[in-house]
Coordinates of C-alpha atoms and ligand atoms in Angstrom, one line a residue:
M105 CA 80.6 174.6 110.9
L106 CA 78.3 173.7 108.1
K107 CA 76.3 171.1 110.0
D108 CA 75.3 173.6 112.6
D109 CA 74.6 176.3 110.0
L110 CA 72.5 174.0 108.0
A111 CA 70.5 172.9 111.1
K112 CA 69.7 176.6 111.9
I113 CA 68.7 177.3 108.3
I114 CA 66.4 174.3 108.2
Q115 CA 64.9 175.3 111.5
Q116 CA 64.1 178.8 110.1
T117 CA 62.8 177.3 106.9
V118 CA 60.4 174.9 108.7
A119 CA 59.3 177.8 111.0
K120 CA 58.4 179.7 107.8
A121 CA 56.7 176.8 106.0
F122 CA 55.0 175.2 108.9
P123 CA 54.7 177.9 111.6
E124 CA 53.1 175.6 114.2
Y125 CA 56.1 173.3 114.0
G126 CA 58.9 175.9 114.1
K127 CA 60.3 174.5 117.3
E128 CA 60.6 170.9 116.1
V129 CA 64.2 169.6 116.5
V130 CA 66.1 169.5 113.3
E131 CA 68.6 166.7 112.9
I132 CA 71.3 166.9 110.3
E133 CA 73.0 163.6 109.6
Y134 CA 75.9 162.4 107.4
P135 CA 74.6 160.2 104.6
S136 CA 76.3 156.8 104.9
D137 CA 76.8 156.8 101.2
S138 CA 78.7 159.9 100.1
S139 CA 76.9 159.8 96.7
H140 CA 73.9 161.0 98.6
G141 CA 75.5 164.3 99.5
D142 CA 77.3 165.7 102.4
Y143 CA 74.4 166.3 104.8
S144 CA 70.9 164.9 105.1
C145 CA 67.9 166.0 107.0
N146 CA 64.9 163.9 108.0
S147 CA 62.6 166.8 109.1
A148 CA 60.0 166.1 106.4
L149 CA 59.6 162.5 107.6
R150 CA 59.2 163.7 111.2
L151 CA 56.7 166.4 110.2
A152 CA 54.6 164.5 107.7
K153 CA 52.1 162.9 110.1
K154 CA 51.7 166.1 112.1
V155 CA 50.9 168.2 109.1
G156 CA 48.9 165.4 107.4
K157 CA 50.8 165.2 104.2
N158 CA 53.1 162.7 102.7
P159 CA 56.8 163.2 103.5
R160 CA 57.9 163.9 100.0
E161 CA 55.4 166.7 99.7
V162 CA 56.5 168.1 103.0
A163 CA 60.1 167.9 101.8
Q164 CA 59.2 169.7 98.6
T165 CA 57.6 172.5 100.6
I166 CA 60.7 172.8 102.7
V167 CA 62.9 172.9 99.7
D168 CA 60.7 175.5 97.9
T169 CA 60.8 177.7 101.0
L170 CA 64.5 177.3 101.6
K171 CA 66.8 180.1 100.8
K172 CA 69.7 178.1 99.6
P173 CA 73.0 179.2 101.3
D174 CA 76.1 179.8 99.2
F175 CA 77.9 176.8 100.5
V176 CA 75.2 174.5 99.2
E177 CA 75.4 173.6 95.5
K178 CA 72.5 171.2 95.2
V179 CA 69.5 170.1 97.2
E180 CA 67.8 166.8 96.5
I181 CA 64.8 165.0 97.8
A182 CA 65.6 161.3 98.1
G183 CA 63.8 158.1 99.0
P184 CA 60.8 158.5 101.3
G185 CA 61.5 162.2 101.9
F186 CA 65.0 162.8 103.0
I187 CA 66.5 166.2 102.0
N188 CA 70.1 165.8 100.9
F189 CA 72.6 168.7 100.6
Y190 CA 75.7 168.8 98.4
V191 CA 78.4 171.3 99.5
A192 CA 79.6 173.6 96.7
K193 CA 83.1 172.8 95.4
E194 CA 84.0 176.5 95.6
Y195 CA 83.4 176.4 99.3
L196 CA 85.5 173.2 99.8
V197 CA 88.4 174.7 97.9
K198 CA 88.1 178.0 99.8
N199 CA 88.2 176.0 103.0
L200 CA 91.7 174.8 102.2
K201 CA 92.9 178.2 103.2
N202 CA 91.5 177.7 106.7
I203 CA 93.6 174.6 107.3
N204 CA 96.5 175.5 109.6
D205 CA 97.7 174.2 112.9
K206 CA 94.6 175.5 114.6
Y207 CA 92.2 173.9 112.2
G208 CA 89.6 171.8 114.0
Q209 CA 89.6 174.0 117.1
N210 CA 86.5 175.8 118.3
D211 CA 85.6 177.9 121.3
T212 CA 82.6 175.9 122.7
G213 CA 84.3 175.5 126.0
Q214 CA 85.5 179.1 126.3
G215 CA 85.6 180.2 129.9
K216 CA 84.9 176.7 131.3
K217 CA 87.3 174.5 133.2
I218 CA 87.3 170.7 133.4
V219 CA 89.3 168.5 135.7
I220 CA 90.2 165.1 134.3
E221 CA 91.3 162.4 136.7
Y222 CA 93.1 159.5 135.1
S223 CA 95.8 156.9 135.8
S224 CA 95.4 156.9 139.6
P225 CA 97.6 153.9 140.1
N226 CA 98.3 151.8 143.2
T227 CA 101.9 152.1 144.5
N228 CA 102.7 148.4 144.8
K229 CA 103.6 147.6 141.2
P230 CA 104.5 149.1 137.8
L231 CA 101.9 150.5 135.5
H232 CA 100.4 147.8 133.2
L233 CA 98.4 147.6 130.0
G234 CA 95.1 148.6 131.7
H235 CA 96.8 151.8 132.8
A236 CA 97.8 152.3 129.2
R237 CA 94.2 152.5 128.1
N238 CA 93.4 154.7 131.1
N239 CA 96.3 157.1 130.4
F240 CA 95.8 157.3 126.7
L241 CA 92.1 158.0 127.1
G242 CA 92.7 160.6 129.8
M243 CA 95.4 162.4 127.7
A244 CA 93.3 162.3 124.5
V245 CA 90.2 163.6 126.3
A246 CA 92.3 166.4 127.8
N247 CA 93.6 167.3 124.3
L248 CA 90.1 167.0 122.8
L249 CA 88.6 169.4 125.4
E250 CA 91.4 171.9 124.9
A251 CA 90.7 171.8 121.2
N252 CA 87.1 172.7 122.0
G253 CA 88.3 175.7 124.0
Y254 CA 88.1 174.3 127.5
E255 CA 90.7 174.9 130.2
V256 CA 91.8 171.5 131.4
E257 CA 93.6 170.4 134.5
T258 CA 94.7 166.8 134.7
T259 CA 95.1 165.0 138.0
Q260 CA 95.8 161.5 139.4
N261 CA 94.7 160.3 142.8
V262 CA 97.4 157.9 143.8
N263 CA 96.4 154.9 146.0
D264 CA 99.5 155.1 148.2
R265 CA 98.3 153.2 151.3
G266 CA 96.6 150.0 152.3
I267 CA 97.3 146.3 152.7
H268 CA 98.8 145.8 149.2
I269 CA 101.6 148.3 149.9
C270 CA 102.2 146.7 153.3
K271 CA 102.8 143.4 151.5
S272 CA 105.7 144.9 149.5
M273 CA 107.0 146.5 152.7
L274 CA 106.9 143.2 154.6
A275 CA 108.7 141.3 151.9
Y276 CA 111.3 144.1 151.7
E277 CA 111.9 144.0 155.4
K278 CA 112.3 140.2 155.3
W279 CA 114.3 139.7 152.1
G280 CA 115.4 143.1 151.0
N281 CA 118.8 143.2 152.7
N282 CA 118.7 147.0 152.4
A283 CA 119.0 146.8 148.6
T284 CA 117.9 149.8 146.7
P285 CA 116.8 150.4 143.1
E286 CA 120.2 151.9 142.5
S287 CA 122.1 149.0 144.0
M288 CA 120.0 146.6 141.9
D289 CA 120.0 148.8 138.9
K290 CA 116.3 148.6 138.6
K291 CA 113.5 151.0 138.0
G292 CA 111.9 151.9 141.4
D293 CA 108.4 150.7 140.6
H294 CA 109.7 147.4 139.3
F295 CA 111.9 147.1 142.3
V296 CA 109.0 147.5 144.7
G297 CA 106.7 145.4 142.5
D298 CA 109.2 142.5 142.8
Y299 CA 108.7 142.5 146.5
Y300 CA 105.0 142.4 146.0
V301 CA 105.4 139.3 143.9
K302 CA 107.8 137.8 146.4
Y303 CA 105.3 138.3 149.1
S304 CA 102.6 136.5 147.1
Q305 CA 104.9 133.5 146.5
E306 CA 105.9 133.3 150.1
A307 CA 102.4 133.8 151.5
K308 CA 101.4 130.6 149.7
K309 CA 103.8 128.7 151.8
D310 CA 103.5 130.6 155.1
E311 CA 100.0 131.6 156.3
L312 CA 101.5 133.8 159.1
L313 CA 102.7 136.4 156.6
E314 CA 99.2 137.7 156.2
Q315 CA 99.0 138.5 159.9
E316 CA 102.4 140.2 159.8
T317 CA 101.1 142.5 157.0
R318 CA 98.2 143.4 159.2
V319 CA 100.6 144.4 161.9
I320 CA 102.4 146.6 159.6
L321 CA 99.2 148.2 158.4
K322 CA 98.2 148.8 162.0
K323 CA 101.5 150.4 162.8
W324 CA 101.2 152.5 159.7
E325 CA 97.8 153.7 160.8
E326 CA 99.1 154.5 164.2
K327 CA 101.8 156.6 162.5
D328 CA 104.6 154.5 163.8
P329 CA 107.7 156.4 162.6
E330 CA 109.6 153.3 161.3
A331 CA 106.6 152.0 159.4
R332 CA 106.0 155.5 157.9
A333 CA 109.6 155.9 157.0
L334 CA 109.8 152.6 155.1
W335 CA 106.4 153.4 153.4
K336 CA 107.7 156.8 152.4
K337 CA 110.9 155.4 151.0
M338 CA 109.3 152.6 149.0
N339 CA 106.6 154.9 147.6
G340 CA 109.3 157.4 146.7
W341 CA 110.9 154.7 144.6
V342 CA 107.7 153.8 143.0
Y343 CA 107.0 157.5 142.1
D344 CA 110.4 157.8 140.5
G345 CA 109.5 154.8 138.4
F346 CA 106.0 156.0 137.5
N347 CA 107.4 159.4 136.4
E348 CA 109.8 157.7 134.1
T349 CA 107.0 155.8 132.5
Y350 CA 104.8 158.9 132.3
D351 CA 107.6 160.7 130.5
L352 CA 107.9 157.8 128.1
I353 CA 104.2 157.9 127.2
G354 CA 103.9 161.7 127.4
S355 CA 101.5 161.8 130.4
H356 CA 101.6 164.8 132.7
F357 CA 99.4 166.0 135.6
T358 CA 98.6 169.5 136.7
F359 CA 98.3 168.2 140.2
T360 CA 98.4 164.9 142.1
T361 CA 96.5 163.9 145.2
Y362 CA 97.1 160.8 147.4
E363 CA 94.6 158.6 149.1
S364 CA 96.5 158.7 152.4
Q365 CA 95.5 162.4 152.6
F366 CA 91.9 161.3 152.7
S367 CA 91.9 158.6 155.3
E368 CA 89.6 160.8 157.5
G369 CA 88.1 162.4 154.5
G370 CA 84.4 163.0 154.2
R371 CA 83.5 162.3 157.8
S372 CA 82.7 165.9 158.7
L373 CA 80.8 166.3 155.4
V374 CA 78.7 163.3 156.3
E375 CA 78.2 164.6 159.8
E376 CA 77.0 168.0 158.4
A377 CA 74.6 166.1 156.1
H378 CA 73.4 164.2 159.2
Q379 CA 72.6 167.6 160.9
K380 CA 70.6 168.5 157.9
G381 CA 68.7 165.2 157.9
I382 CA 70.2 164.0 154.6
V383 CA 72.1 161.2 156.4
E384 CA 70.7 159.1 159.2
E385 CA 72.1 157.2 162.2
I386 CA 71.3 153.6 161.9
E387 CA 71.4 150.7 164.4
G388 CA 74.8 150.5 166.1
G389 CA 75.6 154.2 165.4
A390 CA 76.8 154.1 161.8
L391 CA 75.8 157.0 159.5
A392 CA 74.0 156.0 156.3
I393 CA 72.2 157.6 153.4
D394 CA 69.0 156.3 151.9
L395 CA 69.5 155.5 148.3
S396 CA 66.4 153.4 147.8
D397 CA 64.9 156.0 145.4
C398 CA 67.7 155.3 142.9
N399 CA 68.2 151.6 143.8
L400 CA 71.8 152.0 144.7
G401 CA 71.6 151.1 148.4
D402 CA 71.9 147.9 150.3
S403 CA 69.5 145.3 148.8
E404 CA 67.6 144.9 152.1
T405 CA 67.7 148.4 153.7
G406 CA 68.1 150.6 150.6
K407 CA 70.8 152.4 152.5
K408 CA 74.5 153.0 152.1
V409 CA 76.8 153.3 155.1
L410 CA 79.1 156.2 154.9
V411 CA 80.7 156.3 158.4
R412 CA 81.0 153.0 160.2
S413 CA 80.0 152.7 163.9
D414 CA 83.7 152.9 164.8
G415 CA 84.0 156.2 163.1
T416 CA 86.0 155.0 160.1
T417 CA 85.0 156.0 156.6
I418 CA 84.8 154.0 153.4
Y419 CA 86.0 154.5 149.9
V420 CA 83.0 156.5 148.7
T421 CA 83.1 158.8 151.7
Q422 CA 86.7 159.7 150.9
D423 CA 85.8 160.3 147.3
I424 CA 83.1 162.7 148.5
Q425 CA 85.8 164.8 150.2
L426 CA 88.1 164.5 147.2
A427 CA 85.4 165.8 144.8
V428 CA 84.4 168.7 147.1
D429 CA 88.0 169.7 147.6
R430 CA 88.8 169.5 143.9
M431 CA 85.8 171.6 142.9
K432 CA 86.6 174.2 145.6
E433 CA 90.3 174.4 144.8
T434 CA 90.2 174.3 141.0
K435 CA 86.9 176.2 140.6
A436 CA 86.2 173.8 137.8
D437 CA 82.9 173.3 136.1
G438 CA 83.1 169.6 136.1
I439 CA 85.2 166.5 136.6
I440 CA 85.8 163.5 134.3
Y441 CA 86.9 160.4 136.1
V442 CA 88.7 157.9 133.8
V443 CA 88.3 154.7 135.8
G444 CA 87.8 151.1 134.9
N445 CA 84.2 149.7 134.6
E446 CA 84.6 147.6 137.7
Q447 CA 83.9 150.9 139.5
D448 CA 80.7 151.8 137.6
Y449 CA 78.6 151.2 140.7
H450 CA 81.0 153.2 142.9
F451 CA 80.7 156.3 140.7
K452 CA 76.9 156.1 140.4
V453 CA 76.7 156.0 144.1
L454 CA 79.2 158.9 144.5
F455 CA 77.4 161.1 142.0
Q456 CA 74.0 160.4 143.6
I457 CA 75.3 161.2 147.1
L458 CA 76.9 164.5 146.0
K459 CA 73.6 165.4 144.4
K460 CA 71.7 164.6 147.6
F461 CA 74.2 166.6 149.6
G462 CA 73.0 169.6 147.5
H463 CA 76.0 170.1 145.2
K464 CA 74.6 171.4 141.9
W465 CA 77.9 170.6 140.1
A466 CA 77.2 166.9 140.8
E467 CA 75.4 167.0 137.4
K468 CA 78.7 167.8 135.8
L469 CA 80.6 164.8 137.0
Y470 CA 81.2 162.1 134.5
H471 CA 82.6 158.6 134.8
L472 CA 84.5 157.7 131.6
S473 CA 84.3 154.0 132.1
Y474 CA 86.5 151.7 130.2
A475 CA 86.7 147.9 129.8
M476 CA 89.5 145.4 130.2
V477 CA 92.5 145.2 127.9
N478 CA 93.7 141.6 127.3
L479 CA 96.8 140.3 125.6
P480 CA 96.4 137.5 123.1
S481 CA 97.7 135.1 125.7
G482 CA 95.0 135.9 128.2
K483 CA 94.4 138.3 131.0
M484 CA 97.1 140.1 132.7
K485 CA 97.6 139.1 136.3
S486 CA 99.9 140.8 138.8
R487 CA 99.9 138.5 141.8
E488 CA 101.7 135.7 140.2
G489 CA 104.2 138.1 138.7
T490 CA 103.1 137.4 135.1
T491 CA 101.9 141.0 134.5
V492 CA 102.9 142.5 131.3
D493 CA 103.9 145.8 132.6
L494 CA 103.9 148.9 130.3
D495 CA 107.6 149.5 130.3
N496 CA 108.4 146.0 129.1
L497 CA 105.5 146.1 126.6
I498 CA 106.8 149.3 125.1
A499 CA 110.3 147.9 125.0
E500 CA 109.0 144.8 123.1
L501 CA 107.1 147.0 120.7
K502 CA 110.1 149.1 120.0
S503 CA 112.1 146.0 119.1
L504 CA 109.3 145.0 116.7
V505 CA 109.4 148.4 115.1
D506 CA 113.2 148.3 115.0
K507 CA 113.0 145.1 113.0
E508 CA 110.5 146.7 110.7
V509 CA 112.8 149.7 110.1
T510 CA 115.6 147.3 109.2
D511 CA 113.4 145.1 107.0
R512 CA 112.1 148.1 105.1
E513 CA 115.7 149.3 104.7
M514 CA 114.8 152.7 106.1
P515 CA 118.0 154.8 106.0
Y516 CA 117.7 156.5 109.4
K517 CA 120.6 156.4 111.8
D518 CA 121.4 157.2 115.4
Q519 CA 119.0 159.7 117.1
E520 CA 116.7 160.0 114.2
R521 CA 116.3 156.2 114.1
E522 CA 115.7 156.1 117.8
D523 CA 113.2 158.9 117.7
L524 CA 111.4 157.3 114.8
I525 CA 111.2 153.9 116.6
H526 CA 109.9 155.6 119.7
A527 CA 107.2 157.6 117.9
V528 CA 106.0 154.6 115.9
A529 CA 105.9 152.2 118.8
L530 CA 103.9 154.6 120.9
G531 CA 101.8 155.6 117.9
A532 CA 101.0 151.9 117.4
L533 CA 100.0 151.3 121.0
K534 CA 98.0 154.5 121.5
Y535 CA 96.1 154.2 118.2
F536 CA 95.2 150.5 118.6
I537 CA 93.8 151.2 122.0
L538 CA 92.0 154.5 121.2
K539 CA 90.3 153.2 118.1
I540 CA 88.2 150.9 120.1
D541 CA 85.1 152.1 122.0
P542 CA 86.2 152.3 125.7
K543 CA 83.1 150.3 126.7
S544 CA 84.3 147.2 124.8
D545 CA 86.8 144.7 126.2
M546 CA 89.7 144.5 123.8
T547 CA 92.7 142.4 123.0
Y548 CA 95.9 144.2 122.3
D549 CA 97.8 142.6 119.4
P550 CA 101.3 144.1 119.2
S551 CA 102.1 142.9 115.7
A552 CA 98.8 143.9 114.3
S553 CA 99.2 147.4 115.9
I554 CA 102.4 148.1 113.9
D555 CA 101.0 146.9 110.6
F556 CA 101.9 149.7 108.2
Q557 CA 98.9 148.8 105.9
G558 CA 96.1 148.5 108.5
N559 CA 93.9 150.8 110.5
T560 CA 96.9 151.6 112.7
G561 CA 98.9 154.5 114.1
P562 CA 101.9 153.7 111.9
Y563 CA 99.7 153.7 108.8
L564 CA 98.6 157.2 109.6
Q565 CA 102.1 158.3 110.5
Y566 CA 103.3 156.8 107.2
T567 CA 100.6 158.6 105.2
Y568 CA 101.8 161.8 106.9
A569 CA 105.5 161.2 106.3
R570 CA 104.9 160.3 102.7
I571 CA 103.1 163.6 102.1
Q572 CA 106.1 165.4 103.7
S573 CA 108.4 163.6 101.4
I574 CA 106.4 164.6 98.3
L575 CA 106.3 168.2 99.6
R576 CA 110.1 168.2 100.1
K577 CA 110.6 167.1 96.5
A578 CA 108.2 169.7 95.0
P579 CA 109.9 172.2 92.7
E580 CA 110.2 175.7 94.1
G581 CA 108.5 178.7 92.5
L582 CA 105.2 177.1 91.6
D583 CA 102.4 179.7 91.6
A584 CA 100.4 179.3 94.7
S585 CA 96.9 180.4 93.8
I586 CA 94.3 177.7 92.9
A587 CA 90.9 177.9 91.2
A588 CA 88.1 175.6 92.2
T589 CA 87.9 174.5 88.6
T590 CA 91.4 172.9 88.9
F591 CA 90.0 170.1 90.9
T592 CA 88.1 167.8 88.6
E593 CA 88.9 164.3 89.8
P594 CA 86.4 162.5 92.0
E595 CA 89.3 161.4 94.3
E596 CA 90.3 165.1 94.8
I597 CA 86.7 166.1 95.6
A598 CA 86.4 163.2 98.0
I599 CA 89.4 164.5 99.9
L600 CA 88.2 168.1 99.9
R601 CA 84.8 166.9 101.3
K602 CA 86.5 164.9 104.0
L603 CA 88.8 167.8 105.0
Q604 CA 85.8 170.1 105.5
L605 CA 84.4 167.7 108.1
F606 CA 87.3 167.7 110.5
P607 CA 86.1 170.6 112.8
E608 CA 82.7 168.9 113.0
V609 CA 84.3 165.6 114.1
I610 CA 86.3 167.4 116.8
K611 CA 83.2 169.2 118.1
S612 CA 80.9 166.2 118.1
A613 CA 83.5 163.9 119.7
T614 CA 83.1 165.9 122.9
K615 CA 79.6 164.7 123.3
D616 CA 80.5 161.5 125.0
Y617 CA 84.2 161.8 124.6
R618 CA 84.2 159.7 121.5
I619 CA 87.9 159.5 120.8
H620 CA 87.3 156.6 118.5
G621 CA 85.3 158.9 116.3
I622 CA 88.5 160.8 115.6
T623 CA 90.5 157.7 114.8
N624 CA 87.8 156.6 112.4
Y625 CA 87.8 159.9 110.7
L626 CA 91.6 160.0 110.3
Y627 CA 91.7 156.5 108.9
D628 CA 89.1 157.4 106.3
L629 CA 91.0 160.5 105.4
A630 CA 94.2 158.5 104.9
Q631 CA 92.3 156.0 102.9
E632 CA 90.9 158.7 100.6
T633 CA 94.4 160.1 100.2
N634 CA 95.9 156.7 99.3
S635 CA 93.1 156.0 96.8
F636 CA 94.1 159.3 95.2
Y637 CA 97.7 158.3 94.8
V638 CA 96.7 155.0 93.2
K639 CA 95.1 156.9 90.3
H640 CA 96.9 160.2 90.1
K641 CA 100.3 161.8 90.5
V642 CA 100.6 164.8 92.7
L643 CA 103.1 166.5 90.5
D644 CA 101.3 166.5 87.1
D645 CA 103.8 166.9 84.3
S646 CA 101.2 168.3 81.9
S647 CA 99.8 171.1 84.2
E648 CA 101.6 173.3 86.7
E649 CA 98.2 174.5 87.8
K650 CA 97.2 171.0 88.8
S651 CA 100.5 170.3 90.5
V652 CA 100.1 173.4 92.6
A653 CA 96.5 172.5 93.5
R654 CA 97.4 169.0 94.5
L655 CA 100.4 170.0 96.5
Q656 CA 98.1 172.3 98.5
L657 CA 95.5 169.5 98.8
I658 CA 98.0 167.0 100.3
A659 CA 99.6 169.6 102.5
A660 CA 96.1 170.2 103.9
V661 CA 95.7 166.4 104.5
A662 CA 99.0 166.3 106.3
Q663 CA 98.0 169.2 108.5
V664 CA 94.7 167.6 109.4
L665 CA 96.4 164.3 110.1
K666 CA 98.9 166.1 112.4
N667 CA 96.2 168.0 114.2
G668 CA 94.1 164.8 114.7
L669 CA 97.0 162.7 115.7
G670 CA 98.0 165.5 118.1
I671 CA 94.7 165.0 119.9
L672 CA 95.3 161.3 120.2
G673 CA 98.7 162.1 121.7
I674 CA 100.5 160.6 118.6
E675 CA 103.5 162.2 117.0
A676 CA 103.5 162.9 113.3
V677 CA 107.0 162.3 112.1
G678 CA 108.4 164.0 109.0
R679 CA 110.3 161.0 107.6
M680 CA 109.5 157.3 107.7
Ligands
LIG1243 N1 93.2 153.6 142.7 C1 91.9 153.2 142.1 C2 92.2 151.8 141.4 O1 93.3 151.5 141.1 C3 91.3 154.1 141.2 C4 90.9 155.4 141.8 C5 89.8 156.0 141.1 N2 89.6 157.4 141.4 C6 88.8 157.8 142.4 N3 88.6 159.1 142.6 N4 88.0 156.9 143.1 O2 91.2 151.1 141.1

């Protein structure tokens, strides 16, 4: 990767020119205006004060000392003392040969394993739009890490027990009449979700229902066979439904855990920590950990209770067990938790406790926190039964895309048409969500997401398909070798420069799992390609050499789009 190579070279050059400052960090940036070159370095500005010279002089010394590598065509000192580098066209053209289905991958993560937890739904209702953000992020980060050479295991920790499930159970017992998803011809998760809604409606009229739910919960906790059987049956329906939705969106897990397995979880670990003096017994007999040093404990005592005086554990205690078990069983080097930002505090506490318990790997746990997804009409609520669930949302999107396919008089029929609609609808949804920084709240706008002209999945899919269609029409037997001198147009060079950056984008995206860095890149690449079409024809009647070169150029664009979309979990379709 040229960025890394250049950083090394500048480092050595600075060490030679200013030996006392040979260890200074070298930062290579991308100039925001591409007319300033491909890479820019601010070392001269950083060093100037220290060496007591003006930055441009320092820059000049660095440039004079520099042994210019072959891939650099031109070096320029700009503005107050930036050093700008222009990559040689020969290099960019040679790079076209590297662009295959592995292009973009690297081996930074070789030999390391990461577990990614995402989705982790509750079993009382279907997956909704928030889960879409969660799943798409989890899937994309998994792909991203694999592209960087990591071994990845994906997991979900299903919340399969608790008062919310008991509400569905109660409503089913009262009003279910032994119906089943089959008898009602309904997806299992929707079927169970309907009883949850029914409960909420009835509970408004009848206060006693709440107590009845508590009775069910108590029975469940006491392992009452009837309560357990109903619980198992209803959860089974929900899992069937979830699995269908997971298949629909392409989400798969290496392994699944269930919260019910962890009801007792963590207690013995906390007791052990008590023996070691990391945890203390407080008034009333509860076990607590002092978190006052990191300001995460109770506002008065600075402590966090981990085992209550009656011996029961809390959410974070169970998560301690889950993390310890996962690390032991998978022998992973780290865990990424894709969980909503309402649990920011929870994960800070969890990671701190694991650190205090002496687990070195606690440093390698990361909460990939994401914000709320709204629909234009407002927040999605489940209690009132007004949730926009993912299945219905996707069905709605498909009908929007279907209409688009008809309006555009696309000639596809039967299975091909169905596959196209599926790929575009999911591409639209995934891209629209992934292009936004997970930290920001967002509003999902279905019709904007399928706009073929915007910064959307379908736009990128269309750019890909259009290239495929040009390639299909290309005459056979064109001579395949190209010379760097064949590319003369600025639009061609712009594409070549962009293509060269893809591996760097994939590598740098891992830093804080910047999936939206990849969407931005792909959009820019598609824009450059479409600007090229505006001015030039791929098949140039006057020159076979040009035609060949341009066919290779757009084939490379298509490959990079496909590789990039692949990381986002979006299908590149051959015809659109
Ligand atoms: N089930 C939880 C929820 O729906 C998310 C679980 C997060 N994962 C964890 N290991 N705590 O909010």
